[in-house]
PDB file of C-alpha atoms in Angstrom:
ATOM      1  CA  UNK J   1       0.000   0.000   0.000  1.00  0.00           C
ATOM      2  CA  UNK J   2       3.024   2.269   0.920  1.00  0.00           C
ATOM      3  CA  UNK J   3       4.524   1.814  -2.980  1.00  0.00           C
ATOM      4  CA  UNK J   4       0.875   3.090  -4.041  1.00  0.00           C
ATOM      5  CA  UNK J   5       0.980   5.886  -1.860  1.00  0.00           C
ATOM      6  CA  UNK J   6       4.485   7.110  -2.542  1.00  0.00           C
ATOM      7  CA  UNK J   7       3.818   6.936  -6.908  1.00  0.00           C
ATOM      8  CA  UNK J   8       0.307   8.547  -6.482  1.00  0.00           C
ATOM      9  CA  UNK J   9       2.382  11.558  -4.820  1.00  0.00           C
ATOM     10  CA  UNK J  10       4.934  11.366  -7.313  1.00  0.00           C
ATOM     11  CA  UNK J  11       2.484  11.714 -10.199  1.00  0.00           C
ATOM     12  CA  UNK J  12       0.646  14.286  -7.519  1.00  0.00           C
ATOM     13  CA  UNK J  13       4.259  15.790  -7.479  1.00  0.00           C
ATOM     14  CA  UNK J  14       4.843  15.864 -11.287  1.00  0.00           C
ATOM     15  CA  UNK J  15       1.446  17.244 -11.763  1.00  0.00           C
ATOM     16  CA  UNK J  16       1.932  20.505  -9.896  1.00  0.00           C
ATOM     17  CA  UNK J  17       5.070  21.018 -11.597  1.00  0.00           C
ATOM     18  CA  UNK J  18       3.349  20.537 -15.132  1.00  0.00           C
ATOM     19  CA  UNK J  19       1.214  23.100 -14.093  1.00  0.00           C
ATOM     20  CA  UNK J  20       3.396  25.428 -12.550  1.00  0.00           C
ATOM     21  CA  UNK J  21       5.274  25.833 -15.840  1.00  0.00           C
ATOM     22  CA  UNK J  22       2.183  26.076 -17.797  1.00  0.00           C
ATOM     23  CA  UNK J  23       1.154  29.136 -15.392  1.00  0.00           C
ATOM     24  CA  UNK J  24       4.198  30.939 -15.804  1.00  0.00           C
ATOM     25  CA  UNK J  25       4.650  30.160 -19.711  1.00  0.00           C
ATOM     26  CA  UNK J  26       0.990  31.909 -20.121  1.00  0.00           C
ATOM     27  CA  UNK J  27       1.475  34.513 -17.718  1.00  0.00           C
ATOM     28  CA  UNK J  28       5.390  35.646 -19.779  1.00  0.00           C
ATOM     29  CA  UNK J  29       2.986  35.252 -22.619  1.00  0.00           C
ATOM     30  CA  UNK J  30       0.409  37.377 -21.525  1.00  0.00           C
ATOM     31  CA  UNK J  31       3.035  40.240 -20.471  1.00  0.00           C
ATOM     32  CA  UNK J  32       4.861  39.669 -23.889  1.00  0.00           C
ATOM     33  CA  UNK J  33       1.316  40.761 -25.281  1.00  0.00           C
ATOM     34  CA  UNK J  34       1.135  43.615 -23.282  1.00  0.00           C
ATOM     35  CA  UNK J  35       4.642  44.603 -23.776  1.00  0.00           C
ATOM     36  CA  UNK J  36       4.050  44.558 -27.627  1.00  0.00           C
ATOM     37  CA  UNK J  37       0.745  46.507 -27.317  1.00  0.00           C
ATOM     38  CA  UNK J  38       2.612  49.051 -25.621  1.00  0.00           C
ATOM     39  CA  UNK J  39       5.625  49.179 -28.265  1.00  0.00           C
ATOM     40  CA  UNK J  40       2.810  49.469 -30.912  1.00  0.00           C
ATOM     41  CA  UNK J  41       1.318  52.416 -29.078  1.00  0.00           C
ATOM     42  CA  UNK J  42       3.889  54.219 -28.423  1.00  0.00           C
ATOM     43  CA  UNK J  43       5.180  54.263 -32.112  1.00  0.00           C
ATOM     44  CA  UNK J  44       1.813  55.167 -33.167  1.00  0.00           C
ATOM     45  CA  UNK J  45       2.079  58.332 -30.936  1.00  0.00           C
ATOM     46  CA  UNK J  46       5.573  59.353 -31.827  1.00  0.00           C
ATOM     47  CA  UNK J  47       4.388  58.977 -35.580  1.00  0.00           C
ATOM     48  CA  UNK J  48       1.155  60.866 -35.509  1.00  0.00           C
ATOM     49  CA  UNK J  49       3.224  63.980 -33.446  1.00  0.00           C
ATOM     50  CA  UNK J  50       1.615  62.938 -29.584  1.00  0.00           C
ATOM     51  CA  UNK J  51       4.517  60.762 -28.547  1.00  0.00           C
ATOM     52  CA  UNK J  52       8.045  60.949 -28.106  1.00  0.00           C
ATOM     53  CA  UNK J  53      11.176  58.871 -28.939  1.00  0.00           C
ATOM     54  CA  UNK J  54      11.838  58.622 -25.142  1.00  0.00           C
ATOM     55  CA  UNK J  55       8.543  56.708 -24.760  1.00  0.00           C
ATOM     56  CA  UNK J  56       8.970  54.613 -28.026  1.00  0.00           C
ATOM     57  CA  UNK J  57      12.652  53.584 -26.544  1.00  0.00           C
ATOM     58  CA  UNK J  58      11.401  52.687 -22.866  1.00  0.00           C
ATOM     59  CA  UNK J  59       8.444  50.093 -24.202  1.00  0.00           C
ATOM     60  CA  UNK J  60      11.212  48.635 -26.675  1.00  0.00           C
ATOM     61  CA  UNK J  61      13.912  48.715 -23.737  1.00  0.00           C
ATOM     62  CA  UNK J  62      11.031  46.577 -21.734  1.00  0.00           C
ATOM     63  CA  UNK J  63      10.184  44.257 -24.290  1.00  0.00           C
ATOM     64  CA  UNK J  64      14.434  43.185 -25.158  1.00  0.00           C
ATOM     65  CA  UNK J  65      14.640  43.331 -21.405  1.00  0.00           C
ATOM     66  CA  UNK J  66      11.369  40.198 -21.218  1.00  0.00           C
ATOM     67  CA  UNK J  67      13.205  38.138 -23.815  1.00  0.00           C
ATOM     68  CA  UNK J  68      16.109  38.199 -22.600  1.00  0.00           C
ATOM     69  CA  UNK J  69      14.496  36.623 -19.100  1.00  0.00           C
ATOM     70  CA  UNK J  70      11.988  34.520 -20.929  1.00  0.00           C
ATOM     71  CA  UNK J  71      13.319  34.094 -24.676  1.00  0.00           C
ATOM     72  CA  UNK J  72      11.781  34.810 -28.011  1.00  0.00           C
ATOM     73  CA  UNK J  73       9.493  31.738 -28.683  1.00  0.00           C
ATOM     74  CA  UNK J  74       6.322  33.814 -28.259  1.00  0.00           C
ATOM     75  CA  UNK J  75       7.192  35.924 -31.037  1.00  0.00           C
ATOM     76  CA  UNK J  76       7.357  32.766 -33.472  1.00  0.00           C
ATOM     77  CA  UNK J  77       3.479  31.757 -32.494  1.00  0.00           C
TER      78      UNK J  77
END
């Protein structure tokens, strides 16, 4: 009964993990989105006269500063 026990935790175990990095791939997704929203905007405003290069370089800054602590792959999808 103990060997049961001890592999239904395991899987248990595994499970959380699975989901864990699930979670966090969705959430760097989710703030990739944002990140690029904001880019978008901000070039938008610098073109049309109502933004400024300062703002434009900031939301790029942000977005090289998420893929370099998550990576690129949401950009391919």
């Amino acid at each position: 009964m103990a060997g049961f026990l001890d592999r239904a935790k395991e899987q248990a175990q595994r499970g959380l993990t699975q989901g864990k990095q699930k979670l966090d791939e969705v959430q760097a997704q989710r703030a990739c989105a944002d990140l690029l929203k904001r880019l978008g905007a901000a070039y938008y405003a610098e073109r049309r006269g109502s933004g400024s290069p300062e703002a434009t370089q900031q939301a790029l800054q942000a977005l090289e500063s998420h893929i370099a602590a998550n990576g690129d792959a949401f950009l391919r999808s």
